[in-house]
Coordinates of C-alpha atoms in Angstrom, one line a residue:
M1077 CA -22.0 2.0 12.0
T1078 CA -23.3 -0.2 14.5
Y1079 CA -22.5 -3.8 15.3
L1080 CA -26.3 -4.8 14.1
R1081 CA -25.3 -3.2 10.8
A1082 CA -22.1 -4.9 10.4
L1083 CA -23.9 -8.4 11.2
V1084 CA -26.2 -7.7 8.4
L1085 CA -23.3 -6.7 6.3
V1086 CA -21.7 -10.2 7.3
L1087 CA -24.8 -12.4 6.4
A1088 CA -25.5 -10.7 3.6
M1089 CA -22.1 -11.4 1.9
L1090 CA -22.1 -15.2 3.5
L1091 CA -25.0 -15.1 1.2
G1092 CA -23.4 -14.0 -2.0
S1093 CA -24.8 -10.8 -2.1
C1094 CA -22.3 -7.6 -2.4
R1095 CA -25.2 -4.9 -2.3
W1096 CA -25.1 -4.4 1.3
E1097 CA -21.3 -4.2 1.5
E1098 CA -21.8 -1.7 -1.1
R1099 CA -24.4 0.2 0.8
L1100 CA -22.2 0.6 3.9
I1101 CA -19.3 1.8 1.8
F1102 CA -20.9 4.7 -0.6
Y1103 CA -23.1 7.1 0.7
P1104 CA -24.1 9.0 -2.4
T1105 CA -26.6 11.9 -2.4
R1106 CA -28.3 12.9 -5.6
A1107 CA -29.7 16.6 -5.0
L1108 CA -27.0 19.2 -5.9
L1109 CA -27.5 21.9 -3.0
R1110 CA -25.3 24.3 -4.5
T1111 CA -23.0 25.5 -7.2
P1112 CA -19.6 27.4 -7.6
Q1113 CA -21.7 30.2 -8.9
S1114 CA -23.3 30.6 -5.4
V1115 CA -19.8 31.7 -4.1
G1116 CA -19.1 34.0 -7.0
L1117 CA -17.0 31.6 -9.3
A1118 CA -17.7 31.1 -12.8
F1119 CA -17.8 27.3 -13.9
E1120 CA -18.5 25.2 -16.8
D1121 CA -21.2 22.4 -16.3
T1122 CA -19.7 19.1 -18.2
N1123 CA -21.1 15.8 -19.0
F1124 CA -19.3 12.7 -20.2
S1125 CA -19.4 9.2 -20.4
T1126 CA -17.5 6.1 -19.3
S1127 CA -16.1 3.2 -21.2
D1128 CA -18.9 1.0 -20.0
G1129 CA -21.8 4.0 -21.3
V1130 CA -22.6 5.5 -18.0
R1131 CA -23.0 9.5 -18.2
L1132 CA -21.2 11.5 -15.5
H1133 CA -21.2 14.9 -14.3
G1134 CA -18.8 17.2 -13.2
W1135 CA -17.6 21.3 -13.1
F1136 CA -14.9 22.7 -14.7
I1137 CA -13.5 26.0 -13.0
S1138 CA -11.0 27.9 -15.0
H1139 CA -8.2 30.4 -13.6
A1140 CA -6.5 32.9 -15.9
E1141 CA -3.1 32.6 -13.6
S1142 CA -2.3 28.9 -13.9
P1143 CA -2.0 26.2 -16.8
L1144 CA -2.5 23.4 -14.4
V1145 CA -5.7 21.2 -13.4
W1146 CA -6.7 20.2 -10.2
V1147 CA -8.4 16.8 -10.9
W1148 CA -10.5 16.0 -7.8
F1149 CA -11.6 12.5 -6.7
H1150 CA -13.7 13.0 -3.4
G1151 CA -14.7 10.9 -0.9
N1152 CA -17.3 8.3 -0.2
A1153 CA -20.4 11.0 1.2
G1154 CA -22.4 13.4 -0.5
N1155 CA -21.7 14.7 -4.1
I1156 CA -19.6 17.7 -5.6
S1157 CA -21.9 20.2 -4.1
H1158 CA -20.5 19.5 -0.8
R1159 CA -17.2 20.8 -2.1
V1160 CA -18.1 24.1 -3.0
E1161 CA -16.5 26.1 0.0
N1162 CA -13.3 24.0 -0.2
I1163 CA -13.4 24.6 -4.0
K1164 CA -13.6 28.5 -3.8
L1165 CA -10.7 28.4 -0.8
L1166 CA -8.3 26.2 -3.3
H1167 CA -9.2 28.2 -6.6
E1168 CA -8.4 31.7 -4.5
L1169 CA -5.5 30.7 -2.3
V1170 CA -3.7 28.3 -4.7
K1171 CA -4.4 29.8 -8.0
I1172 CA -5.3 26.6 -10.1
R1173 CA -8.0 25.5 -12.3
I1174 CA -10.3 22.8 -11.1
F1175 CA -12.0 19.8 -12.5
I1176 CA -14.2 18.0 -10.0
F1177 CA -16.9 15.2 -10.9
D1178 CA -19.1 12.9 -9.4
Y1179 CA -18.9 9.1 -9.3
R1180 CA -21.8 7.3 -10.8
G1181 CA -24.5 7.2 -8.4
Y1182 CA -23.7 10.5 -6.9
G1183 CA -25.3 13.9 -7.6
A1184 CA -26.3 13.9 -11.4
S1185 CA -24.0 11.2 -12.5
E1186 CA -25.9 7.9 -13.8
G1187 CA -25.6 4.7 -12.5
S1188 CA -24.7 2.9 -9.0
P1189 CA -21.2 3.1 -7.2
S1190 CA -19.1 0.0 -7.3
E1191 CA -15.3 -0.4 -6.7
K1192 CA -14.8 -1.2 -10.3
G1193 CA -17.2 1.3 -11.7
T1194 CA -15.5 4.1 -9.4
Y1195 CA -11.9 3.2 -11.7
L1196 CA -13.9 3.5 -15.0
D1197 CA -15.3 6.9 -13.8
G1198 CA -11.6 8.1 -12.9
E1199 CA -10.2 7.3 -16.1
A1200 CA -13.3 8.7 -17.9
A1201 CA -12.6 12.1 -15.8
V1202 CA -9.0 12.1 -16.7
R1203 CA -9.5 11.6 -20.4
C1204 CA -12.1 14.3 -20.3
V1205 CA -9.8 16.8 -19.0
I1206 CA -7.2 15.6 -21.9
E1207 CA -9.7 15.4 -24.6
R1208 CA -12.2 18.5 -23.9
Y1209 CA -9.6 21.1 -22.4
G1210 CA -6.7 19.8 -24.1
V1211 CA -4.7 19.6 -20.9
Q1212 CA -1.6 17.3 -20.8
V1213 CA -1.1 14.8 -18.2
Q1214 CA 1.9 16.5 -17.3
Q1215 CA -0.3 19.5 -16.1
M1216 CA -2.7 17.6 -14.1
V1217 CA -2.1 17.2 -10.2
F1218 CA -4.5 14.2 -9.0
F1219 CA -5.8 14.8 -5.5
G1220 CA -7.5 12.4 -3.9
R1221 CA -9.5 12.6 -0.3
S1222 CA -10.4 9.5 2.0
L1223 CA -12.0 7.0 -0.9
G1224 CA -10.9 9.3 -3.5
A1225 CA -7.3 8.9 -2.3
A1226 CA -7.3 5.2 -3.7
I1227 CA -9.0 6.0 -7.1
A1228 CA -6.9 9.2 -7.6
A1229 CA -3.5 6.5 -6.9
E1230 CA -5.1 3.8 -9.3
M1231 CA -5.3 6.7 -11.9
A1232 CA -1.7 7.5 -11.1
T1233 CA -0.4 4.0 -11.7
R1234 CA -2.0 4.3 -15.5
W1235 CA -0.9 8.0 -15.9
R1236 CA 1.9 10.2 -14.8
P1237 CA 0.5 13.3 -13.5
L1238 CA 2.7 16.5 -12.2
A1239 CA 1.9 15.1 -8.8
L1240 CA -0.5 12.9 -6.7
I1241 CA -1.9 14.3 -3.3
L1242 CA -3.7 11.9 -1.1
E1243 CA -5.5 13.4 2.0
S1244 CA -6.8 11.5 4.8
P1245 CA -6.0 8.0 2.9
F1246 CA -6.9 4.6 4.4
V1247 CA -4.6 1.4 3.5
S1248 CA -7.4 -0.5 2.1
I1249 CA -11.2 -1.2 3.0
P1250 CA -10.3 -4.8 4.8
E1251 CA -8.1 -2.6 7.1
M1252 CA -10.7 0.1 7.9
A1253 CA -12.9 -2.8 8.7
K1254 CA -10.3 -4.6 11.0
T1255 CA -10.2 -0.9 12.7
I1256 CA -14.0 -0.3 12.9
F1257 CA -15.1 -4.1 13.9
P1258 CA -11.9 -5.5 15.5
Y1259 CA -13.8 -8.8 16.5
L1260 CA -15.7 -9.5 13.6
P1261 CA -14.2 -11.5 10.5
L1262 CA -14.7 -9.4 8.0
R1263 CA -11.7 -9.5 5.7
P1264 CA -12.0 -13.1 4.1
V1265 CA -15.6 -12.0 2.8
L1266 CA -15.0 -8.4 1.7
R1267 CA -15.0 -8.1 -2.2
T1268 CA -14.6 -4.1 -2.2
R1269 CA -10.7 -4.0 -1.6
Y1270 CA -9.7 -0.2 -2.6
D1271 CA -6.2 -1.5 -1.7
L1272 CA -3.9 1.8 -1.8
S1273 CA -1.2 0.0 0.0
D1274 CA -0.9 -2.2 -3.4
K1275 CA -1.2 0.9 -5.4
I1276 CA 1.0 3.4 -4.2
G1277 CA 4.2 1.5 -4.6
K1278 CA 3.5 1.8 -8.4
V1279 CA 3.2 5.6 -8.6
T1280 CA 6.3 7.3 -10.2
S1281 CA 4.8 10.8 -9.8
P1282 CA 5.9 13.0 -6.4
V1283 CA 3.4 11.9 -3.7
L1284 CA 2.0 14.6 -0.7
V1285 CA 0.2 12.7 2.0
L1286 CA -1.6 15.0 4.3
H1287 CA -3.7 13.7 7.3
G1288 CA -5.3 15.2 10.4
V1289 CA -3.6 14.3 13.4
R1290 CA -7.2 13.7 15.3
D1291 CA -8.9 12.0 12.4
E1292 CA -12.0 10.3 13.8
I1293 CA -12.6 8.1 11.0
V1294 CA -9.3 7.0 9.1
P1295 CA -6.6 6.6 11.8
F1296 CA -3.7 8.7 11.5
E1297 CA -1.4 5.8 11.3
Q1298 CA -3.1 4.4 8.0
G1299 CA -2.1 7.6 6.6
R1300 CA 1.4 7.2 7.7
K1301 CA 1.6 3.8 6.8
V1302 CA 0.3 4.7 3.1
F1303 CA 3.2 7.4 3.0
D1304 CA 5.9 4.8 4.1
Q1305 CA 5.1 2.5 1.2
A1306 CA 5.2 5.4 -1.4
P1307 CA 8.7 5.2 -3.2
G1308 CA 9.2 8.8 -3.3
P1309 CA 9.9 11.7 -3.9
K1310 CA 7.5 12.2 -1.4
R1311 CA 6.4 14.6 1.5
F1312 CA 3.9 13.8 4.8
Y1313 CA 2.1 17.0 6.0
A1314 CA 0.4 16.5 9.4
I1315 CA -2.3 18.9 10.3
D1316 CA -2.7 19.3 14.0
G1317 CA -6.0 19.5 15.6
A1318 CA -7.9 18.6 12.3
G1319 CA -10.3 15.4 12.1
H1320 CA -11.4 13.9 9.0
N1321 CA -13.6 16.5 7.3
D1322 CA -12.2 20.0 8.4
T1323 CA -8.5 19.6 7.5
Y1324 CA -8.9 22.6 4.8
L1325 CA -10.4 24.8 7.6
V1326 CA -8.1 23.8 10.7
G1327 CA -5.3 23.8 8.6
G1328 CA -5.7 27.2 7.3
T1329 CA -3.2 29.2 5.0
A1330 CA -0.6 27.0 5.9
Y1331 CA -2.4 24.0 4.6
F1332 CA -3.2 25.5 1.2

């Protein structure tokens, strides 16, 4: 992100428009490049609707050895098809059922993304797992990665899952803006918050925070700060040598 783009963002927000802000936070792609079947996994295509009538799309991957379901809240870019390799490794090494879905505006899901919208999407996803697959919340692990960490944490304040796992989390959008553009006064005009520091203190499930030591996008220190604000029980796991997008590859078997 360049300073010119940031200047455009500031001017747009000062004019009362949040469209540019959302374009600089959300990077969805529509085309699904592959499915779990391409890596040998049987899966179920799932469509479900949010409380405001947006139709979403996801995948359910079963596993005969586990009653648990990993509910996956992905980051701000791409779509679920960009997580297929990670899904395969998680399925094989952790041996768990997986439900992954796209937020509105991503992949085959309708609509366009916003902070409020992604919370409605997360709520609909959890309800889908409960109602369609007959899974109790106590049998779910909420997993949020990067921007998805704030969504997963918000869901964990509404339900009490078996555990909440946050990977590469940031403290908030304003804190990220301050990190990337330290000399631009963005905090007063940002509408989008994703304030994880506020949410994590309300979570009563056990919390695991993972962060790549060499994360080039979200500073390692932000992950530590999120962890410090969690009430516990909790654990922090640093992934030596990992950046933002290669945690599961660099971390290897120990990571899983």
